Amino acid sequence: MKQQAEISDGRLLEGFFKRLTFLATLSERQMANLIKDFSLFRVGKGDVVFHQSDHSADLYIVIEGSAKASLINEEGQELILATFQKGDFFGEMSLLDGRPRSATITAAEDSLLAVLKREKFLHSVKEDPIIAIDLLSALVRRLRMTDEMMESIAFLDVSQRLLRLFQQLAEKEGEKRKDGFSRVRKLTHRELAARTGSSREAVTKALKVLSFRNLVKEEKDCLWVSPDATETVSRMP
């Protein structure tokens, strides 16, 4: 359930927002005015922020916690399109075109979200059009990532999809050991299946294959991905 929170320190939000590419060009006056237009909401783990096809057009920024964008079919099967960590934003497609939501957003953990109404955003764009250009650039990057996901589902087997996912996670959040292996946070087999368009059973089998080939090493709280994974994705049968 959403719970509205107080914006206790505008300077804290200002410093946070200045790290976002599409807001970094704002003047101090514009930034101060924009912060006043944001609302803060707390959501609990598993809470739905909005559903696919909902008629809403607000922009959300993750201040604390994380969220995921997914498609869910009539049988309840889930395909995770993207995840959003602290500092990420979502909702930009409906924000720009005013059409219904294209995916369901769910809080992956207890989170704090900053929310900006579409009309407030459009007013800011009139004052500084570069905001829209930077936001469009971010949108294009995400569409390219979605294209890559669809390509993986269509042309790659489950082992290759997992390796590609691990590579993406390693590039975004991983740390490297001296031997070149990259640390990736551990996800459940259900989560991995949802993010690769496969089943839990297929993921379990694929992880055994990857472990046997020494491409992925599993530890209690993480996975280590081999530096050979990039080349392996391109040549695996």
Coordinates of N, CA and C in Angstrom, one line a residue:
M1 N 0.8 -1.2 0.0 CA 0.0 0.0 0.0 C 0.9 1.3 0.0
K2 N 0.5 2.2 -0.9 CA 1.3 3.5 -0.9 C 1.0 4.3 0.4
Q3 N 2.0 4.9 0.9 CA 1.9 5.8 2.1 C 2.7 7.0 1.8
Q4 N 2.0 8.2 1.8 CA 2.7 9.4 1.5 C 3.7 9.8 2.6
A5 N 4.8 10.2 2.2 CA 5.9 10.6 3.2 C 6.2 12.1 3.0
E6 N 6.8 12.6 4.1 CA 7.1 14.0 4.1 C 8.5 14.3 3.4
I7 N 8.6 15.4 2.6 CA 9.8 15.8 2.1 C 10.5 16.7 3.1
S8 N 11.3 16.1 4.0 CA 11.9 16.8 5.1 C 13.0 17.7 4.8
D9 N 13.8 17.4 3.7 CA 15.0 18.2 3.4 C 15.1 18.3 1.9
G10 N 14.6 19.5 1.4 CA 14.7 19.7 0.0 C 16.1 19.6 -0.6
R11 N 17.1 20.0 0.2 CA 18.5 20.0 -0.2 C 19.0 18.6 -0.5
L12 N 18.4 17.6 0.3 CA 18.8 16.2 0.1 C 18.3 15.7 -1.3
L13 N 17.0 16.1 -1.6 CA 16.5 15.7 -2.9 C 17.2 16.4 -4.0
E14 N 17.6 17.7 -3.8 CA 18.3 18.4 -4.8 C 19.6 17.7 -5.2
G15 N 20.3 17.4 -4.2 CA 21.6 16.7 -4.4 C 21.4 15.4 -5.1
F16 N 20.3 14.7 -4.8 CA 20.0 13.4 -5.4 C 19.6 13.6 -6.8
F17 N 18.7 14.5 -7.1 CA 18.2 14.8 -8.5 C 19.3 15.3 -9.4
K18 N 20.3 16.0 -8.9 CA 21.4 16.5 -9.7 C 22.2 15.4 -10.3
R19 N 22.1 14.2 -9.7 CA 22.9 13.1 -10.3 C 22.1 12.4 -11.4
L20 N 20.9 12.8 -11.6 CA 20.1 12.3 -12.7 C 20.4 13.1 -14.0
T21 N 20.7 12.4 -15.1 CA 21.1 13.1 -16.3 C 20.1 14.1 -16.8
F22 N 18.8 13.7 -16.8 CA 17.8 14.5 -17.4 C 17.4 15.7 -16.6
L23 N 17.9 15.7 -15.3 CA 17.6 16.9 -14.4 C 18.8 17.7 -14.2
A24 N 19.9 17.2 -14.6 CA 21.2 17.9 -14.2 C 21.3 19.3 -14.8
T25 N 20.6 19.6 -15.9 CA 20.8 20.9 -16.6 C 19.9 22.0 -15.9
L26 N 19.1 21.6 -15.0 CA 18.2 22.7 -14.4 C 19.0 23.7 -13.5
S27 N 18.6 24.9 -13.6 CA 19.2 25.9 -12.7 C 18.7 25.7 -11.3
E28 N 19.4 26.3 -10.3 CA 19.0 26.2 -8.9 C 17.5 26.6 -8.7
R29 N 17.1 27.6 -9.4 CA 15.7 28.1 -9.2 C 14.7 27.0 -9.8
Q30 N 15.0 26.5 -11.0 CA 14.2 25.5 -11.6 C 14.2 24.2 -10.7
M31 N 15.3 23.8 -10.2 CA 15.4 22.6 -9.4 C 14.6 22.8 -8.1
A32 N 14.7 24.0 -7.5 CA 13.9 24.2 -6.3 C 12.4 24.1 -6.5
N33 N 12.0 24.7 -7.7 CA 10.6 24.7 -8.0 C 10.1 23.3 -8.3
L34 N 11.0 22.5 -9.0 CA 10.6 21.1 -9.4 C 10.4 20.3 -8.1
I35 N 11.4 20.4 -7.2 CA 11.3 19.6 -6.0 C 10.0 19.8 -5.3
K36 N 9.4 21.0 -5.3 CA 8.1 21.3 -4.6 C 7.0 20.5 -5.3
D37 N 7.2 20.2 -6.6 CA 6.2 19.5 -7.3 C 6.2 18.0 -7.1
F38 N 7.3 17.5 -6.5 CA 7.4 16.0 -6.2 C 6.6 15.6 -5.0
S39 N 6.1 14.4 -5.0 CA 5.5 13.8 -3.8 C 6.3 12.6 -3.4
L40 N 6.4 12.2 -2.2 CA 7.1 11.0 -1.8 C 6.2 10.0 -1.3
F41 N 6.4 8.7 -1.7 CA 5.5 7.7 -1.3 C 6.4 6.5 -0.8
R42 N 5.9 5.8 0.2 CA 6.6 4.6 0.7 C 5.7 3.4 0.2
V43 N 6.3 2.4 -0.3 CA 5.6 1.2 -0.7 C 6.3 0.0 -0.1
G44 N 5.6 -1.0 0.2 CA 6.1 -2.2 0.8 C 6.5 -3.3 -0.2
K45 N 7.4 -4.2 0.1 CA 7.8 -5.2 -0.8 C 6.6 -6.0 -1.3
G46 N 6.5 -6.1 -2.6 CA 5.4 -6.8 -3.3 C 4.3 -5.9 -3.6
D47 N 4.3 -4.7 -3.2 CA 3.2 -3.7 -3.5 C 3.3 -3.4 -5.0
V48 N 2.1 -3.3 -5.7 CA 2.1 -2.9 -7.1 C 2.0 -1.4 -7.1
V49 N 3.0 -0.7 -7.8 CA 3.0 0.7 -8.0 C 1.9 1.1 -9.0
F50 N 1.9 0.4 -10.1 CA 0.8 0.5 -11.1 C 0.8 -0.7 -12.0
H51 N -0.4 -1.0 -12.5 CA -0.6 -2.2 -13.4 C -0.4 -1.9 -14.9
Q52 N -0.1 -2.9 -15.6 CA -0.1 -2.7 -17.1 C -1.5 -2.3 -17.5
S53 N -1.6 -1.3 -18.4 CA -2.8 -0.8 -19.0 C -3.5 0.2 -18.0
D54 N -2.9 0.5 -16.9 CA -3.5 1.6 -16.0 C -3.4 2.9 -16.7
H55 N -4.4 3.8 -16.5 CA -4.4 5.1 -17.1 C -3.8 6.1 -16.1
S56 N -2.4 6.1 -16.1 CA -1.7 7.1 -15.3 C -0.5 7.5 -16.0
A57 N 0.1 8.6 -15.7 CA 1.2 9.1 -16.5 C 2.2 9.8 -15.6
D58 N 2.4 9.4 -14.4 CA 3.3 10.1 -13.5 C 4.7 9.5 -13.7
L59 N 5.8 10.3 -13.4 CA 7.1 9.8 -13.4 C 7.6 9.4 -12.0
Y60 N 8.3 8.3 -11.8 CA 8.7 7.8 -10.5 C 10.2 7.7 -10.5
I61 N 10.8 8.1 -9.4 CA 12.2 8.0 -9.2 C 12.4 7.2 -7.9
V62 N 13.3 6.2 -7.9 CA 13.6 5.4 -6.7 C 14.6 6.1 -5.8
I63 N 14.1 6.5 -4.6 CA 15.0 7.2 -3.7 C 15.6 6.1 -2.7
E64 N 14.9 5.1 -2.3 CA 15.4 4.0 -1.5 C 14.7 2.7 -2.0
G65 N 15.4 1.6 -2.0 CA 14.9 0.3 -2.3 C 15.0 0.0 -3.8
S66 N 14.1 -0.8 -4.3 CA 14.2 -1.2 -5.7 C 12.8 -1.6 -6.2
A67 N 12.6 -1.7 -7.5 CA 11.4 -2.1 -8.1 C 11.7 -2.9 -9.4
K68 N 10.6 -3.5 -10.0 CA 10.8 -4.3 -11.2 C 9.6 -4.0 -12.1
A69 N 9.9 -4.0 -13.5 CA 8.9 -3.9 -14.5 C 8.7 -5.2 -15.1
S70 N 7.4 -5.7 -15.2 CA 7.2 -7.0 -15.7 C 5.9 -7.1 -16.5
L71 N 5.8 -8.1 -17.4 CA 4.5 -8.5 -18.1 C 4.0 -9.8 -17.4
I72 N 2.8 -9.9 -17.2 CA 2.2 -11.0 -16.6 C 1.0 -11.5 -17.4
N73 N 1.1 -12.8 -17.8 CA 0.0 -13.3 -18.7 C -1.2 -13.8 -17.9
E74 N -2.2 -14.4 -18.6 CA -3.4 -14.8 -17.9 C -3.2 -16.0 -16.9
E75 N -2.1 -16.8 -17.2 CA -1.8 -17.9 -16.3 C -0.9 -17.4 -15.1
G76 N -0.6 -16.2 -15.0 CA 0.2 -15.7 -13.9 C 1.7 -15.8 -14.1
Q77 N 2.1 -16.2 -15.3 CA 3.5 -16.3 -15.6 C 4.1 -14.9 -15.8
E78 N 5.3 -14.6 -15.3 CA 5.9 -13.3 -15.3 C 7.1 -13.2 -16.2
L79 N 7.3 -12.2 -16.9 CA 8.5 -11.9 -17.7 C 9.0 -10.5 -17.2
I80 N 10.1 -10.5 -16.5 CA 10.7 -9.2 -16.0 C 11.4 -8.5 -17.1
L81 N 11.0 -7.3 -17.3 CA 11.6 -6.5 -18.4 C 12.8 -5.7 -17.9
A82 N 12.7 -5.2 -16.7 CA 13.8 -4.4 -16.2 C 13.7 -4.3 -14.6
T83 N 14.8 -3.9 -14.0 CA 14.8 -3.7 -12.6 C 15.3 -2.3 -12.3
F84 N 14.9 -1.7 -11.3 CA 15.2 -0.3 -11.0 C 15.8 -0.2 -9.6
Q85 N 17.0 0.3 -9.5 CA 17.6 0.5 -8.2 C 17.6 2.0 -7.8
K86 N 18.2 2.3 -6.6 CA 18.3 3.7 -6.1 C 18.9 4.6 -7.2
G87 N 18.1 5.6 -7.5 CA 18.6 6.6 -8.5 C 18.0 6.4 -9.9
D88 N 17.4 5.2 -10.1 CA 16.7 4.9 -11.4 C 15.3 5.5 -11.4
F89 N 14.8 5.7 -12.6 CA 13.4 6.3 -12.8 C 12.6 5.3 -13.7
F90 N 11.3 5.4 -13.6 CA 10.4 4.7 -14.5 C 9.1 5.4 -14.7
G91 N 8.4 4.9 -15.7 CA 7.1 5.6 -16.0 C 7.2 6.6 -17.1
E92 N 8.4 6.7 -17.8 CA 8.7 7.8 -18.7 C 7.9 7.6 -20.0
M93 N 7.5 6.4 -20.4 CA 6.8 6.2 -21.7 C 5.4 6.9 -21.6
S94 N 4.6 6.5 -20.5 CA 3.3 7.2 -20.4 C 3.4 8.6 -20.1
L95 N 4.5 9.0 -19.4 CA 4.8 10.4 -19.1 C 4.9 11.2 -20.4
L96 N 5.5 10.6 -21.4 CA 5.8 11.4 -22.7 C 4.6 11.3 -23.6
D97 N 3.9 10.1 -23.7 CA 2.8 10.1 -24.7 C 1.4 10.1 -24.1
G98 N 1.3 10.0 -22.8 CA 0.0 10.0 -22.1 C -0.9 8.8 -22.3
R99 N -0.3 7.7 -22.8 CA -1.0 6.5 -23.1 C -0.9 5.6 -21.8
P100 N -1.8 4.5 -21.8 CA -1.8 3.6 -20.6 C -0.4 2.9 -20.4
R101 N -0.2 2.5 -19.2 CA 1.1 1.8 -18.8 C 1.3 0.6 -19.7
S102 N 2.6 0.4 -20.0 CA 3.0 -0.7 -20.9 C 3.4 -1.9 -20.1
A103 N 3.6 -1.8 -18.8 CA 4.1 -2.9 -17.9 C 3.6 -2.7 -16.5
T104 N 3.7 -3.7 -15.7 CA 3.4 -3.6 -14.3 C 4.6 -3.4 -13.5
I105 N 4.6 -2.4 -12.6 CA 5.7 -2.1 -11.7 C 5.4 -2.6 -10.3
T106 N 6.3 -3.3 -9.7 CA 6.1 -3.9 -8.4 C 7.4 -3.6 -7.5
A107 N 7.2 -3.2 -6.3 CA 8.3 -3.0 -5.4 C 9.0 -4.3 -5.1
A108 N 10.3 -4.4 -5.3 CA 11.0 -5.6 -5.0 C 11.4 -5.7 -3.6
E109 N 11.4 -4.6 -2.9 CA 11.6 -4.5 -1.5 C 11.0 -3.2 -0.9
D110 N 10.9 -3.0 0.3 CA 10.4 -1.8 0.9 C 11.1 -0.6 0.2
S111 N 10.4 0.4 -0.3 CA 11.0 1.4 -1.1 C 10.4 2.8 -0.8
L112 N 11.2 3.8 -1.1 CA 10.7 5.2 -1.1 C 10.8 5.7 -2.5
L113 N 9.7 6.2 -3.0 CA 9.6 6.7 -4.4 C 9.2 8.2 -4.5
A114 N 9.9 8.9 -5.3 CA 9.5 10.3 -5.6 C 8.6 10.3 -6.9
V115 N 7.5 11.0 -6.8 CA 6.5 11.0 -7.9 C 6.3 12.4 -8.4
L116 N 6.3 12.5 -9.8 CA 6.1 13.8 -10.4 C 4.9 13.7 -11.4
K117 N 3.9 14.5 -11.2 CA 2.7 14.5 -12.1 C 3.1 15.0 -13.5
R118 N 2.4 14.4 -14.5 CA 2.7 14.7 -15.9 C 2.6 16.2 -16.2
E119 N 1.6 16.8 -15.7 CA 1.4 18.2 -16.0 C 2.5 19.1 -15.5
K120 N 3.0 18.7 -14.3 CA 4.2 19.4 -13.7 C 5.4 19.2 -14.6
F121 N 5.6 18.0 -15.1 CA 6.7 17.7 -15.9 C 6.7 18.5 -17.2
L122 N 5.5 18.6 -17.8 CA 5.3 19.3 -19.1 C 5.6 20.8 -18.9
H123 N 5.2 21.3 -17.7 CA 5.5 22.7 -17.4 C 7.0 22.9 -17.3
S124 N 7.8 22.0 -16.7 CA 9.2 22.1 -16.6 C 9.9 22.0 -17.9
V125 N 9.3 21.2 -18.8 CA 9.9 21.0 -20.2 C 9.8 22.3 -21.0
K126 N 8.7 23.1 -20.8 CA 8.5 24.4 -21.4 C 9.6 25.3 -21.0
E127 N 10.0 25.2 -19.8 CA 11.1 26.1 -19.3 C 12.5 25.7 -19.7
D128 N 12.7 24.4 -19.8 CA 14.0 23.8 -20.2 C 13.8 22.6 -21.1
P129 N 13.6 22.7 -22.4 CA 13.3 21.6 -23.3 C 14.4 20.5 -23.3
I130 N 15.6 20.8 -22.9 CA 16.7 19.8 -22.9 C 16.3 18.6 -22.0
I131 N 15.4 18.8 -21.0 CA 15.0 17.8 -20.1 C 14.3 16.6 -20.9
A132 N 13.5 17.0 -21.9 CA 12.8 16.0 -22.7 C 13.7 15.3 -23.6
I133 N 14.7 16.0 -24.1 CA 15.7 15.3 -25.0 C 16.5 14.3 -24.2
D134 N 17.0 14.7 -23.0 CA 17.7 13.7 -22.2 C 16.9 12.5 -21.7
L135 N 15.6 12.8 -21.5 CA 14.7 11.7 -21.1 C 14.4 10.8 -22.3
L136 N 14.3 11.3 -23.5 CA 14.2 10.5 -24.7 C 15.4 9.6 -24.9
S137 N 16.6 10.2 -24.6 CA 17.8 9.4 -24.8 C 17.8 8.2 -23.9
A138 N 17.4 8.4 -22.6 CA 17.3 7.3 -21.7 C 16.2 6.3 -22.1
L139 N 15.1 6.8 -22.7 CA 14.1 5.9 -23.1 C 14.6 5.0 -24.3
V140 N 15.3 5.6 -25.2 CA 15.9 4.8 -26.3 C 16.8 3.7 -25.8
R141 N 17.7 4.1 -24.8 CA 18.6 3.0 -24.3 C 17.8 1.9 -23.7
R142 N 16.7 2.2 -23.0 CA 15.9 1.1 -22.5 C 15.2 0.3 -23.5
L143 N 14.8 0.9 -24.6 CA 14.1 0.2 -25.7 C 15.1 -0.7 -26.4
R144 N 16.4 -0.3 -26.5 CA 17.4 -1.2 -27.0 C 17.7 -2.4 -26.2
M145 N 17.6 -2.2 -24.8 CA 17.8 -3.3 -23.9 C 16.7 -4.3 -24.0
T146 N 15.4 -3.8 -24.2 CA 14.3 -4.6 -24.4 C 14.4 -5.4 -25.7
D147 N 14.9 -4.8 -26.8 CA 15.1 -5.5 -28.0 C 16.1 -6.6 -27.9
E148 N 17.2 -6.4 -27.1 CA 18.2 -7.4 -26.8 C 17.5 -8.6 -26.1
M149 N 16.6 -8.3 -25.1 CA 16.0 -9.3 -24.4 C 15.1 -10.2 -25.3
M150 N 14.3 -9.5 -26.2 CA 13.5 -10.2 -27.1 C 14.3 -11.1 -28.1
E151 N 15.5 -10.6 -28.5 CA 16.4 -11.3 -29.4 C 16.9 -12.5 -28.6
S152 N 17.2 -12.4 -27.4 CA 17.7 -13.5 -26.6 C 16.7 -14.6 -26.5
I153 N 15.4 -14.2 -26.2 CA 14.4 -15.2 -26.1 C 14.1 -15.9 -27.4
A154 N 14.2 -15.2 -28.5 CA 14.0 -15.8 -29.8 C 15.1 -16.7 -30.3
F155 N 16.3 -16.3 -30.0 CA 17.4 -17.0 -30.7 C 18.4 -17.7 -29.8
L156 N 18.4 -17.4 -28.5 CA 19.4 -18.0 -27.6 C 18.8 -19.1 -26.7
D157 N 19.5 -20.1 -26.3 CA 19.0 -21.1 -25.4 C 19.1 -20.5 -24.0
V158 N 18.6 -21.3 -23.0 CA 18.5 -20.8 -21.6 C 19.9 -20.5 -21.0
S159 N 20.9 -21.3 -21.3 CA 22.2 -21.1 -20.8 C 22.8 -19.8 -21.3
Q160 N 22.6 -19.5 -22.6 CA 23.1 -18.2 -23.2 C 22.3 -17.0 -22.6
R161 N 21.0 -17.2 -22.4 CA 20.2 -16.1 -21.9 C 20.7 -15.8 -20.5
L162 N 21.0 -16.8 -19.7 CA 21.5 -16.6 -18.3 C 22.8 -15.9 -18.3
L163 N 23.7 -16.3 -19.2 CA 25.1 -15.7 -19.3 C 24.9 -14.2 -19.7
R164 N 24.0 -13.9 -20.6 CA 23.9 -12.5 -21.1 C 23.3 -11.7 -19.9
L165 N 22.4 -12.2 -19.2 CA 21.8 -11.5 -18.0 C 22.9 -11.3 -17.0
F166 N 23.7 -12.3 -16.7 CA 24.8 -12.1 -15.7 C 25.8 -11.1 -16.1
Q167 N 26.0 -11.0 -17.4 CA 26.9 -10.0 -17.9 C 26.4 -8.6 -17.7
Q168 N 25.1 -8.5 -18.0 CA 24.5 -7.1 -17.8 C 24.5 -6.7 -16.3
L169 N 24.2 -7.7 -15.4 CA 24.2 -7.4 -14.0 C 25.7 -7.1 -13.5
A170 N 26.6 -7.8 -14.0 CA 28.0 -7.5 -13.7 C 28.5 -6.2 -14.1
E171 N 28.1 -5.7 -15.3 CA 28.5 -4.4 -15.8 C 27.8 -3.3 -15.0
K172 N 26.7 -3.6 -14.4 CA 25.9 -2.5 -13.7 C 26.3 -2.5 -12.2
E173 N 26.5 -3.6 -11.6 CA 26.7 -3.6 -10.2 C 27.8 -4.6 -9.7
G174 N 28.5 -5.3 -10.6 CA 29.5 -6.3 -10.2 C 30.8 -5.7 -9.8
E175 N 31.6 -6.6 -9.0 CA 32.9 -6.3 -8.7 C 33.8 -7.4 -9.2
K176 N 35.0 -7.1 -9.6 CA 35.9 -8.1 -10.2 C 37.0 -8.6 -9.3
R177 N 37.2 -9.9 -9.4 CA 38.4 -10.5 -8.6 C 39.6 -10.4 -9.5
K178 N 40.7 -10.8 -8.9 CA 42.0 -10.7 -9.7 C 42.0 -11.7 -10.9
D179 N 41.2 -12.8 -10.7 CA 41.2 -13.8 -11.8 C 40.2 -13.4 -12.9
G180 N 39.5 -12.3 -12.8 CA 38.7 -11.8 -13.8 C 37.2 -12.1 -13.6
F181 N 36.9 -13.0 -12.6 CA 35.5 -13.3 -12.4 C 34.8 -12.1 -11.8
S182 N 33.5 -11.9 -12.2 CA 32.7 -10.8 -11.7 C 31.6 -11.3 -10.8
R183 N 31.5 -10.6 -9.7 CA 30.5 -10.9 -8.6 C 29.1 -10.4 -9.1
V184 N 28.1 -11.3 -9.0 CA 26.7 -10.9 -9.3 C 25.8 -11.3 -8.1
R185 N 24.9 -10.5 -7.7 CA 24.1 -10.8 -6.6 C 23.2 -12.0 -6.9
K186 N 22.9 -12.8 -6.0 CA 22.2 -14.1 -6.2 C 20.7 -13.8 -6.3
L187 N 20.1 -14.4 -7.4 CA 18.7 -14.3 -7.6 C 18.1 -15.7 -7.5
T188 N 16.9 -15.8 -7.1 CA 16.2 -17.1 -7.0 C 16.0 -17.7 -8.4
H189 N 15.9 -19.0 -8.5 CA 15.6 -19.6 -9.8 C 14.3 -19.0 -10.5
R190 N 13.4 -18.7 -9.6 CA 12.1 -18.2 -10.1 C 12.4 -16.8 -10.7
E191 N 13.2 -16.0 -10.1 CA 13.5 -14.6 -10.6 C 14.3 -14.8 -11.9
L192 N 15.2 -15.7 -11.9 CA 16.0 -15.9 -13.2 C 15.1 -16.3 -14.3
A193 N 14.2 -17.2 -14.0 CA 13.3 -17.6 -15.1 C 12.4 -16.5 -15.6
A194 N 12.0 -15.6 -14.7 CA 11.2 -14.5 -15.1 C 11.9 -13.5 -15.9
R195 N 13.2 -13.4 -15.7 CA 14.1 -12.4 -16.4 C 14.7 -13.0 -17.7
T196 N 14.5 -14.3 -17.9 CA 15.0 -14.8 -19.2 C 13.9 -15.5 -20.0
G197 N 12.7 -15.4 -19.6 CA 11.6 -16.0 -20.4 C 11.6 -17.5 -20.4
S198 N 12.0 -18.1 -19.3 CA 12.1 -19.6 -19.3 C 11.4 -20.1 -18.0
S199 N 11.6 -21.4 -17.7 CA 11.0 -22.0 -16.5 C 12.1 -22.2 -15.5
R200 N 11.6 -22.4 -14.2 CA 12.5 -22.7 -13.1 C 13.3 -24.0 -13.4
E201 N 12.6 -24.9 -13.9 CA 13.3 -26.2 -14.2 C 14.4 -26.0 -15.2
A202 N 14.1 -25.3 -16.3 CA 15.1 -25.0 -17.3 C 16.3 -24.2 -16.8
V203 N 16.0 -23.3 -15.9 CA 17.1 -22.5 -15.3 C 18.0 -23.4 -14.4
T204 N 17.4 -24.2 -13.6 CA 18.2 -25.1 -12.8 C 19.1 -26.0 -13.6
K205 N 18.6 -26.6 -14.7 CA 19.5 -27.4 -15.6 C 20.6 -26.6 -16.2
A206 N 20.2 -25.4 -16.7 CA 21.2 -24.5 -17.3 C 22.3 -24.1 -16.4
L207 N 22.0 -23.8 -15.1 CA 23.0 -23.4 -14.1 C 24.0 -24.5 -13.9
K208 N 23.4 -25.8 -13.9 CA 24.3 -26.9 -13.7 C 25.3 -27.0 -14.8
V209 N 24.8 -26.8 -16.1 CA 25.7 -26.8 -17.2 C 26.8 -25.7 -17.1
L210 N 26.4 -24.5 -16.8 CA 27.3 -23.4 -16.7 C 28.3 -23.6 -15.6
S211 N 27.9 -24.2 -14.5 CA 28.8 -24.6 -13.4 C 29.8 -25.6 -13.8
F212 N 29.3 -26.6 -14.5 CA 30.2 -27.7 -15.0 C 31.2 -27.2 -16.0
R213 N 30.9 -26.2 -16.8 CA 31.8 -25.6 -17.7 C 32.7 -24.5 -17.1
N214 N 32.5 -24.3 -15.8 CA 33.3 -23.3 -15.0 C 33.0 -21.9 -15.5
L215 N 31.8 -21.6 -16.0 CA 31.5 -20.3 -16.5 C 30.8 -19.5 -15.4
V216 N 30.2 -20.2 -14.4 CA 29.5 -19.6 -13.3 C 29.8 -20.4 -12.0
K217 N 30.3 -19.7 -11.0 CA 30.6 -20.3 -9.7 C 29.6 -19.8 -8.7
E218 N 28.9 -20.7 -8.0 CA 27.8 -20.4 -7.1 C 28.3 -20.4 -5.6
E219 N 28.1 -19.3 -4.9 CA 28.4 -19.2 -3.5 C 27.1 -19.0 -2.7
K220 N 27.2 -18.9 -1.4 CA 26.0 -18.8 -0.6 C 25.2 -17.6 -0.9
D221 N 25.8 -16.4 -1.1 CA 25.1 -15.2 -1.3 C 25.3 -14.5 -2.7
C222 N 26.1 -15.2 -3.6 CA 26.4 -14.5 -4.8 C 26.8 -15.6 -5.9
L223 N 26.9 -15.1 -7.1 CA 27.5 -15.9 -8.2 C 28.7 -15.2 -8.7
W224 N 29.7 -16.0 -9.2 CA 30.8 -15.4 -9.9 C 30.8 -15.8 -11.3
V225 N 30.9 -14.8 -12.2 CA 30.8 -15.1 -13.6 C 32.1 -15.0 -14.3
S226 N 32.5 -16.0 -15.1 CA 33.8 -16.1 -15.8 C 34.0 -15.0 -16.8
P227 N 35.2 -14.5 -16.9 CA 35.5 -13.5 -18.0 C 35.4 -14.1 -19.4
D228 N 35.3 -15.4 -19.5 CA 35.1 -16.1 -20.8 C 33.6 -16.1 -21.2
A229 N 32.7 -15.6 -20.3 CA 31.3 -15.6 -20.6 C 30.9 -14.9 -21.9
T230 N 31.6 -13.7 -22.2 CA 31.3 -12.9 -23.3 C 31.5 -13.7 -24.6
E231 N 32.6 -14.3 -24.7 CA 33.0 -15.1 -25.9 C 32.1 -16.3 -26.0
T232 N 31.7 -16.9 -24.9 CA 30.9 -18.1 -24.8 C 29.5 -17.9 -25.3
V233 N 28.9 -16.7 -25.0 CA 27.6 -16.4 -25.5 C 27.5 -16.5 -27.0
S234 N 28.5 -16.0 -27.6 CA 28.5 -15.9 -29.1 C 28.7 -17.2 -29.8
R235 N 29.4 -18.2 -29.1 CA 29.7 -19.4 -29.9 C 29.1 -20.7 -29.3
M236 N 28.3 -20.5 -28.2 CA 27.6 -21.7 -27.7 C 26.6 -22.3 -28.6
P237 N 26.5 -23.6 -28.8 CA 25.5 -24.2 -29.7 C 24.1 -24.0 -29.2

